[in-house]
C-alpha cells in the first residue's frame, strides 16, 4: 500500500465511485419521477376519453361505445353512478367503495379530478377519478386504476441500463486511470531509483526527461544534481590523489633528517615530538592514498588461498603490546573454517584496524575475537566492552572523516579514515561488514565472506 501507483490508483477509483454513485442515484430518481408523471398523464387522457364517450353516448344513444372504449384500456376501469355504486367495471380486483371515502367522493362531486395512491410495495395502486357531468349535473364518475409494478418494471429496466453503462464507464475510467497513473508514477519511480543509486555512490545514473512539466523539471534537477555531485566527487578524488602524492615526498625528507638528529644530544624531546607528529601525518597520508586507490579501483589485490587463523594471529601479534599496556584481556574463539581466497596482507590490515579501534575505545575490559562458519559463510566477530557508539551515529561510521568523538582530542586519536578503508577493503574482497553497538556496553563488528564452491571442495 505504500506504492505511489497503488495510492494514485485507489484515489482515482474512490473518486470515480464518489461521482458515479450519486450520479446514478439522481438519474434513477429522475427516471422514476418521469415515468410516474407519464403514467398519471396516460390515466388522465384515458379517463377524459371515457368521460367524453359517456357524455356523447347519452346525447346520441350510443351506449355500446362506452363498453368498447373500456375494453381498449388495459388498466382497471369502472363507472360509478351518482350514488357511488359501480355500474360497469373491467379488470377491477378491489372494492372501489372501500377505496373511495366520503372526502374523495365529495371532491368528485365538486367537479375536481381525484388522484390517489393506495397500498404499498408491489401492490401499490394509482387511482384517478374524473366526474361525469351531464347538463352541468353530477351523474357519477369514471375511475381508472393502474399498478405501480408497471412503473417499477420500467424503472428496473432503466436501472439495469444505468448499471451496465456505469460498469462500462467504470472500466473505461479504470483503463484511463491506469494509463494516467503509469504515466505519472513511472517517471517518479525512476527518479526514486535514481536517487537511491546516487545515495549508494552511483553518480553516473541519469533520469530520462520525458515531459516539460513539473515532473520533467524535477527529473532535470536530479540530472543536474548528479552531474554536480559527479564533478565534486571526481575533484575530491583527484585532490586525495594529488595531496597524498605531494605530501609523501616532504614527509620522507623530514623522517630522514629526524633520523640524523636522533643521535645528537640536547634535542631529544623536540625530536621525539617531531618524530611522533611526522608518523601521525604519514599515517594520514597513507590512509588518504589507500582510500583514493580503493575508490578509483586502482588498488591491486593479491588474492591467494589464506588460512584465516594465521592471518588473525598476525594481526593479534601486532596489537598485543598495546592491549597489555591498557590491561585489556583477549579471548579468542576459533572454529574450523575453510581456506578463503583473500589478500592476506590487506585482510591483516583490516583486522589490525578493527582491533586498534577496539583497544582505543576500551579503557579496561575484554576484547573477544571469534571466527565461525555459518551455513555458506565465514564470519569474523570482534567484540569489545568499551564505551560503545550512539545509535544515531551507527549509519555513518563507515563514512570517510566521520568521527563519533567530535572534539578531535588526542585521547582517542584516529583520522576518521580507518573504517572507511576497512569497508572498502572488505567489499573489494567480496565480503560485507556490519556493526552493532550500545553506549556503555561495547561494540561488535562482523565481517562475512561467502564460501564459494572452490572453498567447499578444499
Short mmCIF file of C-alpha atoms in Angstrom, two decimals:
data_model
loop_
_atom_site.label_atom_id
_atom_site.label_comp_id
_atom_site.label_asym_id
_atom_site.label_seq_id
_atom_site.Cartn_x
_atom_site.Cartn_y
_atom_site.Cartn_z
CA UNK A 1 0.00 0.00 0.00
CA UNK A 2 3.00 2.32 0.20
CA UNK A 3 3.44 2.34 -3.58
CA UNK A 4 2.51 5.60 -5.25
CA UNK A 5 0.96 3.59 -8.09
CA UNK A 6 -1.45 1.91 -5.66
CA UNK A 7 -2.22 5.16 -3.86
CA UNK A 8 -2.95 7.09 -7.05
CA UNK A 9 -4.99 4.20 -8.44
CA UNK A 10 -7.06 3.87 -5.26
CA UNK A 11 -7.61 7.64 -5.15
CA UNK A 12 -8.88 7.66 -8.74
CA UNK A 13 -11.15 4.65 -8.16
CA UNK A 14 -12.63 6.21 -5.00
CA UNK A 15 -13.15 9.46 -6.90
CA UNK A 16 -14.97 7.57 -9.66
CA UNK A 17 -17.25 5.87 -7.13
CA UNK A 18 -17.90 9.16 -5.36
CA UNK A 19 -19.00 10.67 -8.68
CA UNK A 20 -20.81 7.69 -10.25
CA UNK A 21 -22.87 6.51 -7.26
CA UNK A 22 -24.60 9.86 -6.53
CA UNK A 23 -24.99 10.45 -10.27
CA UNK A 24 -26.63 7.02 -10.70
CA UNK A 25 -28.97 7.68 -7.79
CA UNK A 26 -30.00 11.08 -9.19
CA UNK A 27 -30.60 9.66 -12.68
CA UNK A 28 -32.66 6.80 -11.23
CA UNK A 29 -34.83 9.24 -9.28
CA UNK A 30 -35.25 11.45 -12.33
CA UNK A 31 -36.45 8.49 -14.42
CA UNK A 32 -38.80 7.29 -11.67
CA UNK A 33 -40.35 10.75 -11.45
CA UNK A 34 -40.58 10.92 -15.22
CA UNK A 35 -42.37 7.55 -15.53
CA UNK A 36 -44.68 8.39 -12.66
CA UNK A 37 -45.72 11.64 -14.34
CA UNK A 38 -46.11 9.85 -17.69
CA UNK A 39 -48.37 7.26 -16.05
CA UNK A 40 -50.52 9.99 -14.50
CA UNK A 41 -50.83 11.75 -17.85
CA UNK A 42 -51.83 8.47 -19.53
CA UNK A 43 -54.51 7.84 -16.91
CA UNK A 44 -55.70 11.41 -17.28
CA UNK A 45 -56.04 11.04 -21.06
CA UNK A 46 -57.83 7.69 -20.77
CA UNK A 47 -60.28 8.93 -18.14
CA UNK A 48 -61.05 12.06 -20.21
CA UNK A 49 -61.69 9.87 -23.24
CA UNK A 50 -64.17 7.64 -21.41
CA UNK A 51 -65.94 10.62 -19.85
CA UNK A 52 -66.32 12.20 -23.30
CA UNK A 53 -67.63 8.94 -24.75
CA UNK A 54 -70.16 8.62 -21.92
CA UNK A 55 -71.37 12.16 -22.49
CA UNK A 56 -71.68 11.60 -26.27
CA UNK A 57 -73.41 8.24 -25.80
CA UNK A 58 -76.05 9.86 -23.59
CA UNK A 59 -76.61 12.55 -26.14
CA UNK A 60 -76.69 10.19 -29.18
CA UNK A 61 -77.86 7.00 -27.60
CA UNK A 62 -74.67 5.02 -28.30
CA UNK A 63 -74.14 3.16 -25.00
CA UNK A 64 -72.19 0.34 -26.63
CA UNK A 65 -69.36 2.78 -27.40
CA UNK A 66 -68.62 3.05 -23.68
CA UNK A 67 -68.13 -0.71 -23.38
CA UNK A 68 -65.88 -0.75 -26.46
CA UNK A 69 -63.80 2.11 -25.07
CA UNK A 70 -63.38 0.34 -21.72
CA UNK A 71 -62.23 -2.84 -23.46
CA UNK A 72 -59.44 -0.87 -25.15
CA UNK A 73 -57.95 0.03 -21.75
CA UNK A 74 -55.54 -2.45 -20.19
CA UNK A 75 -55.78 -0.91 -16.71
CA UNK A 76 -58.67 -1.36 -14.31
CA UNK A 77 -61.60 0.90 -15.13
CA UNK A 78 -65.04 1.38 -13.55
CA UNK A 79 -68.02 3.66 -13.98
CA UNK A 80 -69.90 4.68 -10.85
CA UNK A 81 -73.32 6.38 -10.66
CA UNK A 82 -74.16 9.35 -8.50
CA UNK A 83 -74.84 7.06 -5.51
CA UNK A 84 -71.28 5.65 -5.60
CA UNK A 85 -72.46 2.34 -7.00
CA UNK A 86 -70.46 0.53 -9.68
CA UNK A 87 -72.36 0.40 -12.95
CA UNK A 88 -69.72 -1.07 -15.25
CA UNK A 89 -66.25 -2.34 -14.37
CA UNK A 90 -63.36 -4.08 -16.10
CA UNK A 91 -60.12 -5.51 -14.67
CA UNK A 92 -61.02 -4.18 -11.22
CA UNK A 93 -59.81 -6.53 -8.49
CA UNK A 94 -60.61 -4.42 -5.46
CA UNK A 95 -63.65 -2.86 -3.74
CA UNK A 96 -63.92 0.67 -5.07
CA UNK A 97 -66.46 1.68 -2.45
CA UNK A 98 -63.83 1.00 0.23
CA UNK A 99 -61.12 2.79 -1.74
CA UNK A 100 -63.24 5.91 -2.26
CA UNK A 101 -64.06 7.53 1.02
CA UNK A 102 -66.53 10.37 1.58
CA UNK A 103 -63.88 13.02 1.18
CA UNK A 104 -62.82 11.55 -2.19
CA UNK A 105 -66.42 11.37 -3.40
CA UNK A 106 -67.09 14.94 -2.28
CA UNK A 107 -64.08 16.05 -4.33
CA UNK A 108 -65.51 14.32 -7.43
CA UNK A 109 -69.00 15.81 -6.85
CA UNK A 110 -67.34 19.22 -6.73
CA UNK A 111 -66.08 18.56 -10.28
CA UNK A 112 -62.41 18.08 -9.36
CA UNK A 113 -60.01 15.41 -10.56
CA UNK A 114 -59.04 12.80 -7.99
CA UNK A 115 -55.53 11.32 -7.78
CA UNK A 116 -54.93 8.82 -5.02
CA UNK A 117 -52.34 6.20 -4.11
CA UNK A 118 -53.35 3.12 -2.18
CA UNK A 119 -51.50 0.12 -0.75
CA UNK A 120 -47.78 -0.33 -0.51
CA UNK A 121 -44.88 -2.27 -2.02
CA UNK A 122 -45.58 -4.25 -5.17
CA UNK A 123 -49.40 -3.97 -4.57
CA UNK A 124 -49.45 -0.18 -4.60
CA UNK A 125 -52.14 1.36 -6.85
CA UNK A 126 -52.52 4.73 -8.52
CA UNK A 127 -56.16 5.69 -8.76
CA UNK A 128 -57.51 8.54 -10.92
CA UNK A 129 -61.14 9.61 -10.89
CA UNK A 130 -62.98 12.03 -13.19
CA UNK A 131 -66.55 13.31 -12.58
CA UNK A 132 -69.29 12.70 -15.18
CA UNK A 133 -71.37 15.85 -15.60
CA UNK A 134 -74.43 15.92 -17.84
CA UNK A 135 -76.19 19.24 -18.31
CA UNK A 136 -73.97 20.56 -15.52
CA UNK A 137 -75.27 17.97 -13.09
CA UNK A 138 -73.18 15.25 -11.41
CA UNK A 139 -74.16 11.81 -12.69
CA UNK A 140 -71.27 9.71 -11.41
CA UNK A 141 -67.55 9.21 -12.01
CA UNK A 142 -65.02 7.27 -14.07
CA UNK A 143 -62.23 5.62 -12.05
CA UNK A 144 -59.09 4.17 -13.64
CA UNK A 145 -56.51 2.24 -11.63
CA UNK A 146 -53.03 1.09 -12.53
CA UNK A 147 -50.43 -0.78 -10.50
CA UNK A 148 -47.01 0.59 -9.59
CA UNK A 149 -45.43 -2.65 -10.76
CA UNK A 150 -45.54 -1.41 -14.36
CA UNK A 151 -43.71 1.73 -13.37
CA UNK A 152 -41.30 -0.28 -11.24
CA UNK A 153 -40.64 -2.63 -14.17
CA UNK A 154 -39.79 0.27 -16.45
CA UNK A 155 -37.64 1.84 -13.75
CA UNK A 156 -35.88 -1.51 -13.21
CA UNK A 157 -35.04 -1.69 -16.90
CA UNK A 158 -33.67 1.82 -16.74
CA UNK A 159 -31.63 0.91 -13.65
CA UNK A 160 -30.17 -2.11 -15.47
CA UNK A 161 -29.22 0.10 -18.39
CA UNK A 162 -27.69 2.61 -15.97
CA UNK A 163 -25.76 -0.13 -14.16
CA UNK A 164 -24.39 -1.53 -17.42
CA UNK A 165 -23.49 1.97 -18.54
CA UNK A 166 -21.89 2.65 -15.14
CA UNK A 167 -19.84 -0.55 -15.27
CA UNK A 168 -18.73 0.29 -18.80
CA UNK A 169 -17.86 3.82 -17.77
CA UNK A 170 -16.02 2.49 -14.71
CA UNK A 171 -13.98 0.06 -16.80
CA UNK A 172 -13.12 2.79 -19.30
CA UNK A 173 -12.27 5.14 -16.45
CA UNK A 174 -10.11 2.46 -14.79
CA UNK A 175 -8.25 1.88 -18.04
CA UNK A 176 -7.75 5.60 -18.42
CA UNK A 177 -6.73 5.84 -14.76
CA UNK A 178 -4.15 3.06 -15.12
CA UNK A 179 -2.65 4.80 -18.14
CA UNK A 180 -2.58 8.15 -16.35
CA UNK A 181 -1.20 6.68 -13.12
CA UNK A 182 1.52 4.86 -15.02
CA UNK A 183 2.36 8.00 -16.95
CA UNK A 184 2.58 9.98 -13.71
CA UNK A 185 4.11 7.37 -11.42
CA UNK A 186 6.72 5.66 -13.63
CA UNK A 187 8.83 8.85 -14.03
CA UNK A 188 8.64 9.40 -10.26
CA UNK A 189 9.61 5.78 -9.54
CA UNK A 190 12.52 6.16 -11.96
CA UNK A 191 13.59 9.27 -10.06
CA UNK A 192 13.33 7.37 -6.75
CA UNK A 193 15.55 4.59 -8.17
CA UNK A 194 18.00 7.20 -9.44
CA UNK A 195 18.09 8.92 -6.04
CA UNK A 196 18.74 5.57 -4.31
CA UNK A 197 21.52 4.78 -6.77
CA UNK A 198 23.07 8.19 -6.11
CA UNK A 199 22.84 7.56 -2.37
CA UNK A 200 24.80 4.33 -2.90
CA UNK A 201 27.51 6.17 -4.80
CA UNK A 202 26.48 5.65 -8.43
CA UNK A 203 26.73 9.21 -9.73
CA UNK A 204 26.61 8.20 -13.40
CA UNK A 205 22.87 7.48 -13.21
CA UNK A 206 20.57 9.75 -15.21
CA UNK A 207 16.79 10.13 -15.46
CA UNK A 208 15.09 10.37 -18.87
CA UNK A 209 13.27 13.71 -19.19
CA UNK A 210 10.01 12.81 -20.93
CA UNK A 211 7.99 15.99 -20.41
CA UNK A 212 8.37 19.70 -19.83
CA UNK A 213 6.04 19.96 -16.85
CA UNK A 214 6.87 19.91 -13.13
CA UNK A 215 7.84 16.22 -13.26
CA UNK A 216 10.17 16.92 -16.17
CA UNK A 217 11.68 19.84 -14.26
CA UNK A 218 12.26 17.57 -11.26
CA UNK A 219 13.95 14.95 -13.47
CA UNK A 220 16.16 17.64 -14.98
CA UNK A 221 17.05 18.92 -11.50
CA UNK A 222 18.04 15.37 -10.41
CA UNK A 223 20.24 15.02 -13.51
CA UNK A 224 21.91 18.34 -12.80
CA UNK A 225 22.42 17.34 -9.17
CA UNK A 226 24.00 14.05 -10.25
CA UNK A 227 26.30 15.89 -12.65
CA UNK A 228 27.35 18.38 -9.98
CA UNK A 229 27.96 15.61 -7.46
CA UNK A 230 29.96 13.66 -10.05
CA UNK A 231 32.17 16.68 -10.71
CA UNK A 232 32.58 17.23 -6.98
CA UNK A 233 33.41 13.55 -6.38
CA UNK A 234 35.92 13.50 -9.23
CA UNK A 235 37.53 16.68 -7.90
CA UNK A 236 37.67 15.23 -4.39
CA UNK A 237 39.29 12.01 -5.60
CA UNK A 238 41.78 13.97 -7.64
CA UNK A 239 42.53 16.09 -4.59
CA UNK A 240 43.12 12.98 -2.46
CA UNK A 241 45.49 11.53 -5.02
CA UNK A 242 47.38 14.79 -5.51
CA UNK A 243 47.66 15.67 -1.83
CA UNK A 244 48.80 12.19 -0.86
CA UNK A 245 51.47 12.22 -3.58
CA UNK A 246 52.59 15.76 -2.79
CA UNK A 247 52.87 15.14 0.97
CA UNK A 248 54.74 11.87 0.74
CA UNK A 249 57.97 13.45 -0.57
CA UNK A 250 58.43 16.13 2.15
CA UNK A 251 57.45 13.59 4.81
CA UNK A 252 60.16 11.27 3.59
CA UNK A 253 62.72 14.09 3.87
CA UNK A 254 61.51 15.01 7.37
CA UNK A 255 61.79 11.41 8.53
CA UNK A 256 65.29 11.20 7.12
CA UNK A 257 66.50 14.33 8.88
CA UNK A 258 64.84 13.29 12.14
CA UNK A 259 66.79 10.06 11.91
CA UNK A 260 70.03 12.02 11.56
CA UNK A 261 69.20 14.21 14.55
CA UNK A 262 68.23 11.35 16.83
CA UNK A 263 71.82 10.59 17.73
CA UNK A 264 72.56 14.15 18.87
CA UNK A 265 72.07 15.14 22.50
CA UNK A 266 70.12 18.08 23.84
CA UNK A 267 67.14 17.90 21.47
CA UNK A 268 65.71 14.52 22.40
CA UNK A 269 62.27 15.83 23.48
CA UNK A 270 61.84 18.04 20.44
CA UNK A 271 62.98 15.28 18.14
CA UNK A 272 60.56 12.84 19.79
CA UNK A 273 57.67 15.26 19.24
CA UNK A 274 58.64 15.86 15.61
CA UNK A 275 59.01 12.13 15.04
CA UNK A 276 55.58 11.30 16.56
CA UNK A 277 53.80 14.02 14.63
CA UNK A 278 55.57 13.00 11.43
CA UNK A 279 54.48 9.40 11.90
CA UNK A 280 50.93 10.57 12.59
CA UNK A 281 50.92 12.70 9.46
CA UNK A 282 52.39 9.82 7.46
CA UNK A 283 49.58 7.53 8.63
CA UNK A 284 47.05 10.13 7.48
CA UNK A 285 48.72 10.42 4.07
CA UNK A 286 48.92 6.64 3.74
CA UNK A 287 45.23 6.35 4.61
CA UNK A 288 44.35 9.04 2.07
CA UNK A 289 46.38 7.27 -0.58
CA UNK A 290 44.84 3.86 0.15
CA UNK A 291 41.32 5.30 0.13
CA UNK A 292 41.85 7.12 -3.17
CA UNK A 293 43.29 3.95 -4.71
CA UNK A 294 40.33 1.90 -3.48
CA UNK A 295 37.73 4.38 -4.70
CA UNK A 296 39.31 4.58 -8.13
CA UNK A 297 39.62 0.81 -8.31
CA UNK A 298 43.39 1.05 -8.82
CA UNK A 299 44.42 -0.92 -5.76
CA UNK A 300 45.62 -4.32 -6.94
CA UNK A 301 44.75 -7.19 -4.60
CA UNK A 302 46.96 -10.25 -4.40
CA UNK A 303 44.37 -12.97 -3.94
CA UNK A 304 45.53 -16.32 -2.62
CA UNK A 305 44.20 -19.16 -0.51
CA UNK A 306 44.80 -17.99 3.04
CA UNK A 307 44.34 -19.65 6.40
CA UNK A 308 42.16 -17.25 8.40
CA UNK A 309 43.54 -18.21 11.86
CA UNK A 310 47.06 -17.47 10.59
CA UNK A 311 46.07 -14.02 9.34
CA UNK A 312 44.22 -13.33 12.59
CA UNK A 313 47.21 -14.37 14.68
CA UNK A 314 49.44 -11.94 12.76
CA UNK A 315 47.02 -9.11 13.50
CA UNK A 316 46.83 -10.05 17.20
CA UNK A 317 50.61 -10.09 17.47
CA UNK A 318 50.71 -6.53 16.11
CA UNK A 319 48.37 -5.16 18.79
CA UNK A 320 49.35 -7.41 21.68
CA UNK A 321 51.64 -4.85 23.32
CA UNK A 322 49.02 -2.10 23.30
CA UNK A 323 46.44 -4.43 24.85
CA UNK A 324 48.83 -5.32 27.64
CA UNK A 325 49.60 -1.63 28.31
CA UNK A 326 45.87 -0.91 28.78
CA UNK A 327 45.27 -4.07 30.81
CA UNK A 328 42.75 -5.43 28.29
CA UNK A 329 42.02 -9.15 28.23
CA UNK A 330 41.87 -11.02 24.94
CA UNK A 331 39.57 -14.00 24.30
CA UNK A 332 39.87 -15.88 21.00
CA UNK A 333 37.25 -18.42 19.96
CA UNK A 334 38.12 -20.17 16.70
CA UNK A 335 36.08 -22.72 14.81
CA UNK A 336 37.44 -24.74 11.94
CA UNK A 337 37.00 -22.69 8.77
CA UNK A 338 37.93 -23.42 5.14
CA UNK A 339 40.65 -21.57 3.26
CA UNK A 340 39.45 -18.29 1.75
CA UNK A 341 40.55 -16.58 -1.46
CA UNK A 342 41.71 -13.26 0.02
CA UNK A 343 44.59 -10.80 0.04
CA UNK A 344 46.32 -11.84 3.26
CA UNK A 345 48.19 -8.56 3.73
CA UNK A 346 45.09 -6.40 3.21
CA UNK A 347 42.99 -8.71 5.38
CA UNK A 348 45.51 -8.34 8.18
CA UNK A 349 45.30 -4.57 7.70
CA UNK A 350 41.51 -4.78 8.16
CA UNK A 351 41.79 -6.82 11.36
CA UNK A 352 44.52 -4.59 12.82
CA UNK A 353 42.38 -1.53 12.16
CA UNK A 354 39.34 -3.03 13.89
CA UNK A 355 41.40 -4.33 16.82
CA UNK A 356 43.09 -0.93 17.13
CA UNK A 357 39.65 0.72 17.35
CA UNK A 358 38.55 -1.77 19.99
CA UNK A 359 41.66 -1.07 22.07
CA UNK A 360 41.36 2.70 21.65
CA UNK A 361 37.76 2.86 22.91
CA UNK A 362 38.10 0.28 25.69
CA UNK A 363 39.65 1.53 28.93
CA UNK A 364 39.55 -1.77 30.77
CA UNK A 365 37.75 -4.94 29.88
CA UNK A 366 37.80 -7.67 27.29
CA UNK A 367 38.09 -8.00 23.54
CA UNK A 368 36.50 -11.13 22.10
CA UNK A 369 37.58 -12.35 18.67
CA UNK A 370 35.54 -15.14 17.09
CA UNK A 371 35.76 -16.99 13.80
CA UNK A 372 32.92 -19.28 12.80
CA UNK A 373 31.35 -20.99 9.83
CA UNK A 374 27.64 -20.30 9.46
CA UNK A 375 25.92 -22.04 6.54
CA UNK A 376 27.83 -20.93 3.43
CA UNK A 377 29.63 -18.03 5.08
CA UNK A 378 32.65 -17.45 7.31
CA UNK A 379 32.14 -14.81 10.00
CA UNK A 380 34.78 -12.87 11.90
CA UNK A 381 33.48 -11.10 15.02
CA UNK A 382 35.42 -8.52 17.01
CA UNK A 383 33.53 -7.55 20.15
CA UNK A 384 34.76 -5.15 22.86
CA UNK A 385 33.39 -3.91 26.18
CA UNK A 386 34.25 -0.28 25.51
CA UNK A 387 32.29 2.96 25.55
CA UNK A 388 30.05 1.97 22.63
CA UNK A 389 28.63 4.04 19.79
CA UNK A 390 25.35 6.02 19.94
CA UNK A 391 22.61 4.57 17.74
CA UNK A 392 22.28 7.77 15.72
CA UNK A 393 25.96 7.55 14.74
CA UNK A 394 25.95 3.93 13.52
CA UNK A 395 24.76 4.63 9.94
CA UNK A 396 27.71 6.99 9.37
CA UNK A 397 30.73 5.34 10.98
CA UNK A 398 31.96 3.88 7.67
CA UNK A 399 31.96 7.31 6.02
CA UNK A 400 35.34 8.96 5.47
CA UNK A 401 36.37 11.57 8.05
CA UNK A 402 33.39 10.71 10.27
CA UNK A 403 34.29 10.53 13.94
CA UNK A 404 31.94 9.67 16.77
CA UNK A 405 34.09 11.67 19.19
CA UNK A 406 33.68 15.18 17.74
CA UNK A 407 36.22 17.04 19.85
CA UNK A 408 39.22 15.75 17.83
CA UNK A 409 41.12 15.27 21.09
CA UNK A 410 44.25 13.15 21.08
CA UNK A 411 42.81 10.92 23.78
CA UNK A 412 41.26 8.76 21.07
CA UNK A 413 43.30 9.77 18.03
CA UNK A 414 42.40 8.42 14.63
CA UNK A 415 41.98 10.11 11.28
CA UNK A 416 38.40 9.23 10.54
CA UNK A 417 39.51 7.18 7.52
CA UNK A 418 40.23 3.79 9.07
CA UNK A 419 36.74 2.34 9.00
CA UNK A 420 36.09 3.72 5.51
CA UNK A 421 39.21 1.88 4.30
CA UNK A 422 38.15 -1.27 6.18
CA UNK A 423 34.75 -1.28 4.47
CA UNK A 424 36.26 -0.74 1.03
CA UNK A 425 38.87 -3.47 1.53
CA UNK A 426 36.28 -5.99 2.76
CA UNK A 427 33.92 -5.24 -0.12
CA UNK A 428 36.75 -5.41 -2.69
CA UNK A 429 37.41 -8.95 -1.47
CA UNK A 430 33.76 -9.95 -1.86
CA UNK A 431 32.75 -9.64 1.79
CA UNK A 432 30.44 -7.49 3.90
CA UNK A 433 30.87 -5.72 7.22
CA UNK A 434 28.27 -4.65 9.76
CA UNK A 435 28.27 -3.15 13.24
CA UNK A 436 26.15 -3.34 16.37
CA UNK A 437 26.72 -1.21 19.43
CA UNK A 438 25.17 0.10 22.65
CA UNK A 439 26.52 3.01 24.61
CA UNK A 440 28.33 1.81 27.72
CA UNK A 441 28.14 -1.87 26.68
CA UNK A 442 30.57 -2.11 23.79
CA UNK A 443 30.67 -2.61 20.04
CA UNK A 444 30.68 -5.62 17.74
CA UNK A 445 31.99 -5.64 14.17
CA UNK A 446 31.04 -8.62 11.99
CA UNK A 447 32.88 -9.44 8.76
CA UNK A 448 31.30 -12.06 6.49
CA UNK A 449 32.82 -13.81 3.47
CA UNK A 450 30.83 -16.22 1.30
CA UNK A 451 32.23 -19.71 0.85
CA UNK A 452 32.38 -20.47 -2.87
CA UNK A 453 32.30 -23.94 -4.43
CA UNK A 454 36.08 -23.90 -4.69
CA UNK A 455 36.49 -23.26 -0.95
CA UNK A 456 34.00 -26.01 -0.06
CA UNK A 457 35.91 -28.51 -2.18
CA UNK A 458 39.22 -27.80 -0.44
#
